[in-house]
CSV table of C-alpha atoms and ligand atoms in Angstrom, one decimal:
chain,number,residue,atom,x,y,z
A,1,UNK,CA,0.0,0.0,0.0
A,2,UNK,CA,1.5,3.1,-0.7
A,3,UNK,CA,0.9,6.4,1.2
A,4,UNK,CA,-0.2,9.8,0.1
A,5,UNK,CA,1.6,12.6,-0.1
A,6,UNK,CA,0.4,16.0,0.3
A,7,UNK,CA,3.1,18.8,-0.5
A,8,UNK,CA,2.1,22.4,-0.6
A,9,UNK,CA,4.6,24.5,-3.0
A,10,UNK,CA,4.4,28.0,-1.4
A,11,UNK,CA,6.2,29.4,-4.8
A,12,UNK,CA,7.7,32.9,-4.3
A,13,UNK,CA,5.0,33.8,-1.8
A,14,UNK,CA,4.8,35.0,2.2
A,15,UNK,CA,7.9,36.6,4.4
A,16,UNK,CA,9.1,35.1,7.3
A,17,UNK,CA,6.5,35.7,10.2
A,18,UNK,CA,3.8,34.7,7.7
A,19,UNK,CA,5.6,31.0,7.0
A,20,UNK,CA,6.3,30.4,10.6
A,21,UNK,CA,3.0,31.1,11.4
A,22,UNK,CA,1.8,28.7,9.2
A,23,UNK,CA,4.0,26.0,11.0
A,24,UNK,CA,2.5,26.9,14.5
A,25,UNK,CA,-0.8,26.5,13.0
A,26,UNK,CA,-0.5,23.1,11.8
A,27,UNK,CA,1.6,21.9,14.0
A,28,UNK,CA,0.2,19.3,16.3
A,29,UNK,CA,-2.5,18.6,13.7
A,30,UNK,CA,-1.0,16.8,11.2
A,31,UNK,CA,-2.4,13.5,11.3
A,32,UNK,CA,0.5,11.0,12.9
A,33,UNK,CA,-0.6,8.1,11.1
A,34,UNK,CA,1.4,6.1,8.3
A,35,UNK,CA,-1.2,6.9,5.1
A,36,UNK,CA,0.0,10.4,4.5
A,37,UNK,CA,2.9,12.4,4.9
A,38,UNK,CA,3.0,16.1,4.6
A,39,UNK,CA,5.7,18.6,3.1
A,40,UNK,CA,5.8,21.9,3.0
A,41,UNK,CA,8.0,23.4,0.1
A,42,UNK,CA,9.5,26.9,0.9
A,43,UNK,CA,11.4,29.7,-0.7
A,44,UNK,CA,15.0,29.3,0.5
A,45,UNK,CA,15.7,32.1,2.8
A,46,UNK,CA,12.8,30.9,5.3
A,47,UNK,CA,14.2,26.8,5.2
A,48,UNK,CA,16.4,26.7,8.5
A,49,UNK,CA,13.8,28.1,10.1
A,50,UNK,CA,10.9,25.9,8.6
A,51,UNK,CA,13.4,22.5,9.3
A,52,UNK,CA,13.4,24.1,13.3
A,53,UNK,CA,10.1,24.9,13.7
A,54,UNK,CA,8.7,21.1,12.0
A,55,UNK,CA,11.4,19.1,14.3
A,56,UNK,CA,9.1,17.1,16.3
A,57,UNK,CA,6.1,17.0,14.0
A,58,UNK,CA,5.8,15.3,11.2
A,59,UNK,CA,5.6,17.8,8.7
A,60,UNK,CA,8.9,17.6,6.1
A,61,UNK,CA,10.5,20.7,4.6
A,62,UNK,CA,11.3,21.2,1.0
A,63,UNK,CA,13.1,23.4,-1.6
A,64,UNK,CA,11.4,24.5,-4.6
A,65,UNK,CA,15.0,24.5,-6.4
A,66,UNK,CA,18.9,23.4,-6.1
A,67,UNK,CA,21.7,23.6,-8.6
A,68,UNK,CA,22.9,20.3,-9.8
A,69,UNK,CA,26.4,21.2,-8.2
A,70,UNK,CA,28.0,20.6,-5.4
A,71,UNK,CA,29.8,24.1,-4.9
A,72,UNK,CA,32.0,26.5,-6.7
A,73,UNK,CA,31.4,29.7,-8.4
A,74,UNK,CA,27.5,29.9,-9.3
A,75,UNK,CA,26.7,33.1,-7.9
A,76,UNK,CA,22.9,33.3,-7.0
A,77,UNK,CA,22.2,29.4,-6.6
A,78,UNK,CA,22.4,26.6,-3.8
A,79,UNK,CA,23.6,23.6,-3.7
A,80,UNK,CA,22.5,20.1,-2.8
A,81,UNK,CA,24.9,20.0,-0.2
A,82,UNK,CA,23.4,23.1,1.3
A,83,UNK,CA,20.2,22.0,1.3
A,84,UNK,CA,21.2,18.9,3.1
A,85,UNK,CA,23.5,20.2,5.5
A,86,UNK,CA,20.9,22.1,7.4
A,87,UNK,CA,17.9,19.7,7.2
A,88,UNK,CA,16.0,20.0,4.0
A,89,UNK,CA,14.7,16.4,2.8
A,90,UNK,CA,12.9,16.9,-0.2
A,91,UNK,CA,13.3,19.2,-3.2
A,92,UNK,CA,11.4,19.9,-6.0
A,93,UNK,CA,12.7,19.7,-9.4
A,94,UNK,CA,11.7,20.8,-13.1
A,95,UNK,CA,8.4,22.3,-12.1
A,96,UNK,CA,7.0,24.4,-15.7
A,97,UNK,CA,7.4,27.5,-14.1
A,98,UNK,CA,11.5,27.1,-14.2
A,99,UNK,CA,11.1,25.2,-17.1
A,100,UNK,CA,9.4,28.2,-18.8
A,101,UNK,CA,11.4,31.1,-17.2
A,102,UNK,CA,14.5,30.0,-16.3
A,103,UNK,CA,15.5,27.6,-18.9
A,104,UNK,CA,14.9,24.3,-17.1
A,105,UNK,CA,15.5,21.3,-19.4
A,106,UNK,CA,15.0,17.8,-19.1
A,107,UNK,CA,18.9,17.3,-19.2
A,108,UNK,CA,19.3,19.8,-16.6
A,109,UNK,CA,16.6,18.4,-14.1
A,110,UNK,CA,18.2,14.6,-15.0
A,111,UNK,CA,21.6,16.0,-13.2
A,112,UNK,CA,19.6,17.4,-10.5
A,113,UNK,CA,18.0,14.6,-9.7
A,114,UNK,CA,20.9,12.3,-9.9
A,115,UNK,CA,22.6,15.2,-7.5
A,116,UNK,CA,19.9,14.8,-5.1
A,117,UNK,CA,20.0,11.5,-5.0
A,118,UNK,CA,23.9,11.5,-3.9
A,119,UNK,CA,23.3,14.0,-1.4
A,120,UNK,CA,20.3,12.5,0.9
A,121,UNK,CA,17.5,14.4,-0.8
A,122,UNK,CA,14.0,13.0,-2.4
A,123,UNK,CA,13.4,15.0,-5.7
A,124,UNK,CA,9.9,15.6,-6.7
A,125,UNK,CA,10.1,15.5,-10.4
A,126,UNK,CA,7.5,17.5,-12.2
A,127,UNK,CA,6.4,17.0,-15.3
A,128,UNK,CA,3.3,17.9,-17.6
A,129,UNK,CA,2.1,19.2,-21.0
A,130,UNK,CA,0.8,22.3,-22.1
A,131,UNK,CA,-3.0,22.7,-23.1
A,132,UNK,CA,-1.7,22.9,-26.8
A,133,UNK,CA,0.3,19.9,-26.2
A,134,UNK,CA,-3.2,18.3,-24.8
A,135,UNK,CA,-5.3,19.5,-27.9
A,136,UNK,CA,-2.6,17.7,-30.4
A,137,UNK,CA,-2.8,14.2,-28.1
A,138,UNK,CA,0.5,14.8,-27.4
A,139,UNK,CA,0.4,14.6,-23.4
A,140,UNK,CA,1.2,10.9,-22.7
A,141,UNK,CA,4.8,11.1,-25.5
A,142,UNK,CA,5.2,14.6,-23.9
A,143,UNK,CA,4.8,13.5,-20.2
A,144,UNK,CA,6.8,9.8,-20.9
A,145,UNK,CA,10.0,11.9,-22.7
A,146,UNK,CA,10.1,13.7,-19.5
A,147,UNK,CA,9.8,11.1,-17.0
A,148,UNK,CA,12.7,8.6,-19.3
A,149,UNK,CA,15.1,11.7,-19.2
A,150,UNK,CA,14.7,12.8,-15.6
A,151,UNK,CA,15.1,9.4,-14.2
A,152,UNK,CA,18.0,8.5,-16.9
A,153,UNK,CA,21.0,6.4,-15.3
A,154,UNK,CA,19.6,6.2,-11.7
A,155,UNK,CA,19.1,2.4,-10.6
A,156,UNK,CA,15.6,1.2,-9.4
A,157,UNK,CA,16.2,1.4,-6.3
A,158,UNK,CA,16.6,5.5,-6.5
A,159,UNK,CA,13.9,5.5,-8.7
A,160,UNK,CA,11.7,3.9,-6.3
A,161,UNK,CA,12.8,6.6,-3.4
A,162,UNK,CA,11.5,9.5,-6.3
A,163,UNK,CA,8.1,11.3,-6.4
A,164,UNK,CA,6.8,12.0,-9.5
A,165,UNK,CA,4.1,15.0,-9.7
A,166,UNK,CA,2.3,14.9,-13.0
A,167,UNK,CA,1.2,18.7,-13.5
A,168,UNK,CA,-0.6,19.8,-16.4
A,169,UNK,CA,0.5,23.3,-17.3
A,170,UNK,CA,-3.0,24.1,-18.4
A,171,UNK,CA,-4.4,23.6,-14.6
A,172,UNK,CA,-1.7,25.2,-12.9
A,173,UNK,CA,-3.2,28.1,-11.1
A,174,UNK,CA,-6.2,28.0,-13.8
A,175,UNK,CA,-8.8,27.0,-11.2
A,176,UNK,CA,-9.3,24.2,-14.3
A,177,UNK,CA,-8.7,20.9,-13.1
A,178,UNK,CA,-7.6,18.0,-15.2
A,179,UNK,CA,-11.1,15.4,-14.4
A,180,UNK,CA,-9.7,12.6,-12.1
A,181,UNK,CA,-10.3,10.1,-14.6
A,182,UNK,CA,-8.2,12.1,-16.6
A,183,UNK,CA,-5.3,12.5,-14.7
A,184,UNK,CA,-5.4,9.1,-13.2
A,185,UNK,CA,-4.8,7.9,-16.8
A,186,UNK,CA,-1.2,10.3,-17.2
A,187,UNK,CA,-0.5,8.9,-13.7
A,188,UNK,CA,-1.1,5.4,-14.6
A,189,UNK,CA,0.7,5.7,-18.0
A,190,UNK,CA,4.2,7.4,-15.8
A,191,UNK,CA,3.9,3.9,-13.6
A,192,UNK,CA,3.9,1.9,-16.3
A,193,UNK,CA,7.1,3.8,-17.8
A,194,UNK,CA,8.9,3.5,-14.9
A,195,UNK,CA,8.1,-0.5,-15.1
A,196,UNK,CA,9.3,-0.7,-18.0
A,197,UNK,CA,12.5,1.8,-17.1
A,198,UNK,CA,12.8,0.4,-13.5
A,199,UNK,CA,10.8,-2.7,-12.8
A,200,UNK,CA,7.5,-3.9,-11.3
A,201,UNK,CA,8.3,-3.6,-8.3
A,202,UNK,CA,9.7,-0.2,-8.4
A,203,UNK,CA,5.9,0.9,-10.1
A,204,UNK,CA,4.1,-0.2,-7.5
A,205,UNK,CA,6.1,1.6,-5.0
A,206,UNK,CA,6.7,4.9,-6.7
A,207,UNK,CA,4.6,7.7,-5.2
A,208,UNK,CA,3.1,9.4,-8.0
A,209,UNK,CA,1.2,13.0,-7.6
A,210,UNK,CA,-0.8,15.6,-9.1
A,211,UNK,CA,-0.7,18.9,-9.4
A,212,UNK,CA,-3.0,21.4,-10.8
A,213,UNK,CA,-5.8,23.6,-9.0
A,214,UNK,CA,-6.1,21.3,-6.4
A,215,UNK,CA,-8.1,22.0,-3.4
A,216,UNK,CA,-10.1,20.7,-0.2
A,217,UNK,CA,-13.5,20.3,-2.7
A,218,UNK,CA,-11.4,18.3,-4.7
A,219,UNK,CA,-8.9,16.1,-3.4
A,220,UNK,CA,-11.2,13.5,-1.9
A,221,UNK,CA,-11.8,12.5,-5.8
A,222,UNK,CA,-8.7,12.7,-7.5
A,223,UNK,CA,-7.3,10.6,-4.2
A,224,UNK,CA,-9.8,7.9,-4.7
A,225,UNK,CA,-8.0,7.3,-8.2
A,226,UNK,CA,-5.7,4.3,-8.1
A,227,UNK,CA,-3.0,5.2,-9.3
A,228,UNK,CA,-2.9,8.7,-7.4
A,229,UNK,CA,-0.9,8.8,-4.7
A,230,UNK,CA,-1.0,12.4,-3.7
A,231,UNK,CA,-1.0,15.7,-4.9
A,232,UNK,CA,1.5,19.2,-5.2
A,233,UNK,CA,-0.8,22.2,-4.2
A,234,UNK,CA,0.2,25.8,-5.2
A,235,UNK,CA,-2.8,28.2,-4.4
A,236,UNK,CA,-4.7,26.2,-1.7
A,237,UNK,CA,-1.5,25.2,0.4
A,238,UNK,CA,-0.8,29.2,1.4
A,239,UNK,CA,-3.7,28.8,4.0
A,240,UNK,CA,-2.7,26.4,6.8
A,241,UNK,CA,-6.6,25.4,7.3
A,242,UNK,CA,-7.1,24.6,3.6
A,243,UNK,CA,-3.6,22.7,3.6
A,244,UNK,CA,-4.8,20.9,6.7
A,245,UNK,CA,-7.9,19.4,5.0
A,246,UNK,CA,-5.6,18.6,2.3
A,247,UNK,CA,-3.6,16.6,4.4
A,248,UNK,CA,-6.1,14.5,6.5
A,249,UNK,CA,-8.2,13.9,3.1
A,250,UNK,CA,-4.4,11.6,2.7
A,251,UNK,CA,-4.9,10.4,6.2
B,1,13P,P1,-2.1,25.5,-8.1
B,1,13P,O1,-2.4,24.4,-7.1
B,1,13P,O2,-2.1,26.9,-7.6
B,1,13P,O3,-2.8,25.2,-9.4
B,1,13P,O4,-0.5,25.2,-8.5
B,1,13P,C1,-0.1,23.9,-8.8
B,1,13P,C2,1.4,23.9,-8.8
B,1,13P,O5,2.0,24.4,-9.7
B,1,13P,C3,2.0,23.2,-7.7
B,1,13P,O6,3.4,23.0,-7.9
């Protein structure tokens, strides 16, 4: 049986007072049980204090970014290494918005993800197609070039330990969610992929998400899908009661 996982991606969105608040507010409340974990993704300058407030509870702290490098002269970016060294455990990588405005590639989130891997870190790869992509029938060759060159050259076993969040560009922040029939067919499609990249076994375990317009009136659906395993919320993870119902939806 694999658990759900509920992360809310905060984007470039609240200051300080406003994410630690958010922290107290949940904290205690997240359901303790094994179904559903919880991760809040954060802009960087707020993560040490995020990974101090959430010791003890068992809410997880993510970045929405990393550089693929360890260190050296990259003025402006962070490092796997950093990210690890003061608590961070997940990070998320390739969502469209870098892709679209700062130049992401699928070559570039393949070293990331491989970089993550060495240094501790679960990557939550996202990929998706645009609605023109959609229109053309282009989303499941779209969504399974990305998922084969993210994942290229890790072993099963790392891909196992990835999270895959299947986002359609078209629903991002469109209030237009993909039907849950719908997106359980991508999500279904990306586990039989990695079968045939990984192996059975490795499908079955993978944690597979969506993303896109998600919220409390709609999570209880797209979670009954089988082959949904959780979901990456933008918009309705900024309000610690909305991400709460989110979360014990998974519970
Ligand atoms: P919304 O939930 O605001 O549509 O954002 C989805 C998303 O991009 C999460 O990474």
């Amino acid at each position: 049986m694999r658990k759900h996982v509920i992360a809310g991606n905060w984007k470039m969105n609240k200051v300080l007072s406003e994410a630690e608040a958010f922290l107290e507010n949940i904290s205690g409340k997240v359901p303790e049980n094994e179904k559903v974990e919880a991760i809040v993704c954060a802009a960087f300058p707020f993560l040490p204090a995020l990974v101090e407030k959430a010791k003890g509870t068992k809410v997880k702290i993510a970045a929405q970014n990393m550089h693929f490098e360890e260190s050296g002269a990259f003025t402006g970016e962070v490092s796997p290494v950093m990210l690890h060294d003061i608590g961070v455990t997940h990070v998320v990588l390739g969502h469209s918005e870098r892709r679209e405005y700062f130049a992401e590639t699928d070559e570039t989130v393949n070293k990331k993800v491989h970089a993550a891997m060495k240094h501790g870190l679960i990557p939550i790869v996202c990929v998706g197609e645009t609605l023109k992509q959609r229109e053309a029938n282009e989303t499941m060759s779209v969504v399974e070039t990305q998922v084969k060159e993210a994942l290229k050259g890790l072993s099963p076993d790392q891909i196992g330990k990835t999270i895959i969040a299947y986002e359609p560009i078209w629903a991002i922040g469109t209030g237009k969610t993909a039907s849950s029939s719908d997106a359980n067919e991508v999500c279904a499609h990306i586990r039989k992929v990695v079968g045939e990249i990984a192996s059975k076994e490795t499908a079955d375990k993978i944690i597979i998400q969506y993303g896109g317009s998600v919220k409390p009136a709609n999570i209880d659906e797209l979670l009954s899908q089988p082959d949904i395993d959780g979901a990456l919320v933008g918009g309705a993870s900024l309000e610690a009661e909305s991400f709460l119902q989110l979360v014990e939806a998974g519970a």
